[in-house]
Amino acid sequence: MLKRDFHVMACSQRSFNMCHASNLIKLSDNTVITVFFAGSHEGKSDTAIYMCREKEGESSVPVKIASANEAHWNPVLFELSEDDFVLFYKVGNVIATWKTMIMHSYDKGLSWTAPYEMVKGDIGGRGPVRNKPIRISSGAILCPGSLENGPWRAFLDISHDNLRTFEKSAEINYQEDGIFSPLNKDIEVSEQSFSGKGVIQPTVWEDDKGVHVLLRSTYGKVIRADSTDGGKTFLKPYPVNMDNNNSGLDAVYVNGKLYLVCNPVGGNWADRTPLTLFSSDDGINFKEEAVLADGPGEFSYPCIRAYGNALYISYTYSRKNIALDKFTID
């Protein structure tokens, strides 16, 4: 059973037209750091990475922490150690050829180092494309990535040395014939995205059976793939009992239960409302726990993390704000 503790809007004092694709981390003093990209419109060269700090129901003014003369996308946070926070993000006006940048903070997000390329010379985007990395039982860090240069497909970037070097897993491909719908002009995405087909943006977890991913797809269903070798290779992917609207999803594994946040809506480029929190004992069948947001608008691209018996969830709120919710697991 879940109890909703609070609901906060992070960007009430904003200087930008649009914000999207949030990610979060909680500090030991209960401050929540939220990052996202924002600017005039998704894919425009004025988009940049912003950060807010939320505590006790109050949010700071958004602060720009990374910008250049190209579009910025999909920031992802990872706590490498208590004194080393890592920020991944994508840079590039063309998604198919964007690159992944990394910055570090050694003072819990108060300041950041200069950015550097995660994999020097890479084109297409290594590392986490949208969802959080996890550290598995072997000690390896798994970064859930995907590629959009051609058919959409997913992979994991695996690091055995605390993000100094990376080994790319086998790619996860899933294609169905004859399932494609026209674009939905009500969704404020970059026009270049509408021609894609396949699976992208995995969320990853580990249990006693291995490493697993759930994937956003263009086929109206969430797709799952399983690995028995620590994420190096995957068995044949398959749909689970959850609709997907070709929009981002995220999950976290807590005490034998998987918690998933997504739009439970079928169809390619279908509406991005409602946004709902589910639980599952098997990662295939899901039970609704709470509706985070519904009604007209876009409520999308969630990030969910677990800290003890608490779930923290951030998500896009109609492209004008970033919402942050906390739930306690009773």
Coordinates of C-alpha atoms in Angstrom, one line a residue:
M1 CA 0.0 0.0 0.0
L2 CA 1.3 3.5 -0.9
K3 CA 0.7 6.8 0.8
R4 CA 1.2 10.1 -1.1
D5 CA 3.3 12.4 1.0
F6 CA 3.7 15.5 -1.1
H7 CA 3.3 17.0 -4.6
V8 CA 5.7 19.9 -5.6
M9 CA 6.1 22.0 -8.7
A10 CA 9.7 22.7 -9.4
C11 CA 9.6 25.4 -12.0
S12 CA 7.1 28.0 -10.8
Q13 CA 9.7 30.7 -11.2
R14 CA 10.9 30.0 -14.7
S15 CA 12.5 31.9 -17.5
F16 CA 11.9 29.4 -20.3
N17 CA 9.0 28.4 -22.5
M18 CA 9.3 24.6 -22.2
C19 CA 10.8 22.1 -19.9
H20 CA 11.0 18.3 -20.2
A21 CA 12.8 15.0 -19.3
S22 CA 13.5 15.3 -15.6
N23 CA 15.8 13.2 -13.4
L24 CA 16.3 13.3 -9.7
I25 CA 18.5 12.4 -6.8
K26 CA 17.8 12.7 -3.0
L27 CA 20.5 13.9 -0.6
S28 CA 21.0 12.8 3.0
D29 CA 19.4 16.0 4.3
N30 CA 16.2 15.2 2.3
T31 CA 16.9 17.8 -0.3
V32 CA 15.9 16.6 -3.8
I33 CA 18.0 17.7 -6.8
T34 CA 16.0 17.7 -10.0
V35 CA 17.5 18.2 -13.4
F36 CA 15.8 18.7 -16.8
F37 CA 16.2 20.4 -20.2
A38 CA 14.4 23.6 -21.0
G39 CA 14.3 26.3 -23.7
S40 CA 12.0 27.6 -26.4
H41 CA 11.1 24.1 -27.8
E42 CA 12.5 20.6 -27.8
G43 CA 15.4 20.2 -30.2
K44 CA 16.1 23.9 -30.6
S45 CA 19.7 25.1 -30.1
D46 CA 18.7 27.3 -27.1
T47 CA 17.8 24.4 -24.9
A48 CA 20.0 23.9 -21.9
I49 CA 20.2 21.7 -18.7
Y50 CA 18.7 23.2 -15.6
M51 CA 18.6 22.2 -12.0
C52 CA 16.3 22.8 -9.0
R53 CA 16.7 21.9 -5.3
E54 CA 13.5 21.0 -3.4
K55 CA 13.2 20.7 0.3
E56 CA 10.2 20.6 2.7
G57 CA 7.7 21.4 -0.1
E58 CA 9.7 24.4 -1.5
S59 CA 11.7 24.6 -4.7
S60 CA 14.5 26.9 -5.7
V61 CA 14.6 28.9 -8.8
P62 CA 15.8 26.8 -11.7
V63 CA 19.6 27.3 -12.4
K64 CA 21.2 26.7 -15.8
I65 CA 24.1 24.3 -15.4
A66 CA 25.0 23.3 -18.9
S67 CA 24.5 25.1 -22.3
A68 CA 26.2 25.6 -25.7
N69 CA 25.1 26.5 -29.2
E70 CA 23.4 23.1 -29.8
A71 CA 20.3 21.4 -28.4
H72 CA 20.6 19.8 -25.0
W73 CA 18.6 16.7 -23.9
N74 CA 17.7 14.2 -21.3
P75 CA 19.9 14.8 -18.2
V76 CA 20.5 11.8 -16.0
L77 CA 22.0 11.8 -12.5
F78 CA 24.0 9.0 -10.8
E79 CA 25.6 9.0 -7.3
L80 CA 29.0 7.4 -7.9
S81 CA 29.9 8.0 -4.3
E82 CA 28.8 10.2 -1.4
D83 CA 31.2 12.9 -2.7
D84 CA 30.8 12.4 -6.5
F85 CA 27.6 13.0 -8.3
V86 CA 27.7 12.4 -12.1
L87 CA 25.5 14.2 -14.6
F88 CA 25.0 12.6 -18.1
Y89 CA 23.3 14.5 -20.9
K90 CA 23.0 14.6 -24.7
V91 CA 24.1 17.4 -27.0
G92 CA 23.2 17.8 -30.7
N93 CA 20.5 19.2 -32.9
V94 CA 20.1 15.8 -34.6
I95 CA 19.1 13.0 -32.3
A96 CA 20.7 10.3 -34.5
T97 CA 24.1 11.9 -34.2
W98 CA 24.0 13.4 -30.7
K99 CA 26.8 12.8 -28.2
T100 CA 26.9 12.1 -24.5
M101 CA 28.5 14.6 -22.1
I102 CA 29.5 14.1 -18.5
M103 CA 29.9 16.6 -15.6
H104 CA 30.8 15.9 -12.0
S105 CA 29.8 17.6 -8.7
Y106 CA 31.9 17.1 -5.6
D107 CA 29.7 19.3 -3.4
K108 CA 26.3 17.7 -3.9
G109 CA 25.2 19.8 -6.9
L110 CA 26.3 23.2 -5.8
S111 CA 28.9 23.4 -8.5
W112 CA 29.8 21.3 -11.5
T113 CA 33.0 20.5 -13.4
A114 CA 33.5 21.3 -17.1
P115 CA 31.8 18.8 -19.4
Y116 CA 33.7 16.1 -21.3
E117 CA 32.6 13.4 -23.8
M118 CA 31.7 10.1 -22.2
V119 CA 33.1 8.1 -25.2
K120 CA 35.4 10.4 -27.1
G121 CA 34.4 10.7 -30.8
D122 CA 31.1 8.7 -30.3
I123 CA 28.2 9.6 -32.6
G124 CA 24.7 8.4 -31.7
G125 CA 24.9 8.6 -27.9
R126 CA 26.5 6.2 -25.4
G127 CA 25.5 5.8 -21.7
P128 CA 22.1 6.5 -20.2
V129 CA 19.7 7.9 -22.8
R130 CA 17.0 9.0 -20.4
N131 CA 16.8 6.6 -17.4
K132 CA 19.1 6.1 -14.4
P133 CA 22.0 3.7 -14.3
I134 CA 22.1 1.0 -11.6
R135 CA 24.9 -0.7 -9.9
I136 CA 24.3 -4.5 -9.9
S137 CA 25.4 -7.2 -7.5
S138 CA 28.7 -7.8 -9.4
G139 CA 29.7 -4.2 -8.8
A140 CA 29.2 -3.2 -12.5
I141 CA 27.3 -0.1 -13.4
L142 CA 24.7 -0.5 -16.1
C143 CA 23.7 2.6 -18.1
P144 CA 20.5 2.0 -20.2
G145 CA 21.0 3.5 -23.7
S146 CA 19.4 3.4 -27.1
L147 CA 20.1 4.5 -30.7
E148 CA 17.9 6.3 -33.3
N149 CA 20.2 6.2 -36.3
G150 CA 18.0 3.8 -38.3
P151 CA 15.7 1.3 -36.6
W152 CA 15.3 2.2 -33.0
R153 CA 17.1 -0.3 -30.7
A154 CA 18.4 -0.4 -27.2
F155 CA 21.5 -1.5 -25.3
L156 CA 23.4 -1.2 -22.0
D157 CA 26.7 0.5 -21.5
I158 CA 28.5 -1.6 -18.8
S159 CA 31.3 -0.1 -16.6
H160 CA 33.4 -2.3 -14.3
D161 CA 35.7 0.6 -13.2
N162 CA 33.3 3.3 -11.9
L163 CA 32.5 5.0 -15.2
R164 CA 36.1 5.3 -16.5
T165 CA 35.6 2.9 -19.4
F166 CA 32.5 1.3 -20.9
E167 CA 31.6 -2.0 -22.7
K168 CA 28.5 -1.8 -25.0
S169 CA 26.2 -4.8 -24.7
A170 CA 24.5 -6.6 -27.6
E171 CA 21.7 -4.5 -29.0
I172 CA 18.1 -5.2 -28.2
N173 CA 16.0 -5.2 -31.4
Y174 CA 12.2 -5.6 -31.6
Q175 CA 10.3 -5.0 -34.9
E176 CA 6.7 -5.7 -35.9
D177 CA 5.2 -5.3 -39.4
G178 CA 2.3 -3.1 -40.2
I179 CA 2.0 -1.2 -36.9
F180 CA 2.6 2.5 -37.4
S181 CA 0.3 5.5 -36.9
P182 CA 0.4 9.1 -38.1
L183 CA 2.1 11.6 -35.8
N184 CA 0.2 13.3 -33.0
K185 CA 0.7 17.0 -33.5
D186 CA -0.5 17.7 -29.9
I187 CA 2.8 16.3 -28.5
E188 CA 5.5 18.9 -28.5
V189 CA 8.3 16.7 -29.6
S190 CA 11.0 17.4 -32.2
E191 CA 9.7 16.6 -35.7
Q192 CA 12.6 14.3 -36.4
S193 CA 11.3 11.8 -33.8
F194 CA 8.1 11.0 -35.6
S195 CA 9.7 8.7 -38.2
G196 CA 11.3 6.3 -35.7
K197 CA 10.2 2.7 -35.3
G198 CA 11.3 0.1 -32.8
V199 CA 12.3 0.2 -29.1
I200 CA 14.2 2.9 -27.1
Q201 CA 14.8 4.3 -23.6
P202 CA 15.1 1.2 -21.4
T203 CA 14.7 1.1 -17.7
V204 CA 16.8 -1.5 -16.0
W205 CA 16.6 -3.6 -12.8
E206 CA 18.3 -6.7 -11.3
D207 CA 16.6 -9.6 -9.4
D208 CA 17.6 -13.2 -8.5
K209 CA 16.8 -14.2 -12.1
G210 CA 19.2 -11.7 -13.8
V211 CA 19.1 -8.3 -15.4
H212 CA 15.9 -7.1 -17.1
V213 CA 14.8 -4.0 -19.1
L214 CA 11.4 -2.6 -20.0
L215 CA 11.4 -0.5 -23.2
R216 CA 9.4 2.2 -24.8
S217 CA 8.0 1.1 -28.1
T218 CA 6.2 2.2 -31.3
Y219 CA 3.9 -0.9 -31.1
G220 CA 1.4 0.0 -28.4
K221 CA 2.9 -2.2 -25.7
V222 CA 5.8 -2.0 -23.3
I223 CA 8.5 -4.5 -24.4
R224 CA 10.7 -6.5 -22.0
A225 CA 14.1 -8.2 -22.5
D226 CA 16.0 -10.4 -20.0
S227 CA 19.7 -11.2 -19.5
T228 CA 21.4 -14.0 -17.6
D229 CA 24.9 -12.7 -18.1
G230 CA 24.8 -9.3 -16.3
G231 CA 23.4 -7.4 -19.2
K232 CA 26.0 -8.4 -21.9
T233 CA 23.4 -10.2 -24.0
F234 CA 19.6 -10.5 -24.0
L235 CA 17.1 -13.2 -24.8
K236 CA 14.3 -12.5 -27.3
P237 CA 12.3 -9.5 -26.2
Y238 CA 8.5 -9.7 -25.7
P239 CA 5.5 -7.5 -24.8
V240 CA 4.2 -7.4 -21.3
N241 CA 0.7 -6.7 -20.1
M242 CA 1.1 -2.9 -20.2
D243 CA 0.1 -0.5 -22.9
N244 CA 2.6 2.1 -24.2
N245 CA 2.0 5.2 -26.2
N246 CA 5.6 5.6 -27.5
S247 CA 6.6 7.7 -24.5
G248 CA 9.1 7.3 -21.7
L249 CA 8.7 5.1 -18.7
D250 CA 10.8 4.3 -15.7
A251 CA 10.8 1.6 -13.0
V252 CA 12.6 0.8 -9.7
Y253 CA 12.9 -2.6 -7.9
V254 CA 12.3 -2.5 -4.2
N255 CA 12.1 -5.5 -1.8
G256 CA 11.0 -8.0 -4.5
K257 CA 8.5 -5.6 -6.1
L258 CA 8.8 -3.6 -9.3
Y259 CA 7.3 -0.1 -9.3
L260 CA 6.6 1.3 -12.8
V261 CA 5.5 4.8 -13.9
C262 CA 4.1 5.3 -17.4
N263 CA 1.2 6.4 -19.5
P264 CA -1.0 3.3 -19.7
V265 CA -2.2 4.2 -23.2
G266 CA -1.8 2.1 -26.3
G267 CA -0.9 3.4 -29.8
N268 CA 2.1 5.0 -31.5
W269 CA 2.4 8.7 -30.4
A270 CA -0.9 8.4 -28.5
D271 CA -1.9 10.8 -25.7
R272 CA 0.5 11.3 -22.8
T273 CA -2.2 11.3 -20.2
P274 CA -2.8 9.9 -17.6
L275 CA 0.5 9.2 -15.9
T276 CA 0.1 6.3 -13.5
L277 CA 2.2 4.4 -10.8
F278 CA 2.0 0.6 -10.9
S279 CA 3.4 -2.3 -8.9
S280 CA 4.3 -5.8 -10.1
D281 CA 5.5 -9.0 -8.5
D282 CA 6.8 -10.4 -11.9
G283 CA 7.5 -7.4 -14.1
I284 CA 4.9 -8.7 -16.6
N285 CA 1.5 -8.1 -14.9
F286 CA 0.9 -4.8 -13.2
K287 CA -1.5 -3.4 -10.5
E288 CA -2.5 0.3 -10.5
E289 CA -1.3 2.1 -7.3
A290 CA -1.9 5.8 -8.0
V291 CA -2.8 8.2 -10.8
L292 CA -0.1 10.9 -10.6
A293 CA -1.8 13.3 -13.2
D294 CA -4.6 13.1 -15.6
G295 CA -7.0 15.3 -17.7
P296 CA -6.0 17.4 -20.7
G297 CA -2.2 18.0 -21.1
E298 CA 1.0 16.1 -21.3
F299 CA 2.2 14.2 -18.2
S300 CA 5.2 12.2 -19.2
Y301 CA 8.8 11.1 -19.0
P302 CA 8.9 10.0 -15.4
C303 CA 11.9 9.3 -13.2
I304 CA 11.4 7.1 -10.2
R305 CA 13.9 6.3 -7.4
A306 CA 13.6 4.5 -4.1
Y307 CA 15.2 5.6 -0.9
G308 CA 14.4 3.3 2.0
N309 CA 10.6 2.9 2.0
A310 CA 10.0 6.0 0.0
L311 CA 9.5 6.5 -3.7
Y312 CA 10.4 9.8 -5.3
I313 CA 8.9 10.5 -8.8
S314 CA 9.5 13.5 -11.1
Y315 CA 7.8 14.1 -14.4
T316 CA 6.9 16.6 -17.1
Y317 CA 3.8 18.6 -16.3
S318 CA 2.4 19.9 -19.6
R319 CA 5.9 21.0 -20.7
K320 CA 5.5 24.1 -18.5
N321 CA 6.7 22.6 -15.2
I322 CA 8.4 19.6 -13.5
A323 CA 6.3 17.9 -10.8
L324 CA 7.9 16.0 -7.9
D325 CA 5.9 13.4 -5.9
K326 CA 6.8 11.4 -2.9
F327 CA 5.1 8.1 -1.8
T328 CA 5.7 6.0 1.3
I329 CA 5.5 2.2 1.0
D330 CA 3.5 1.0 4.0

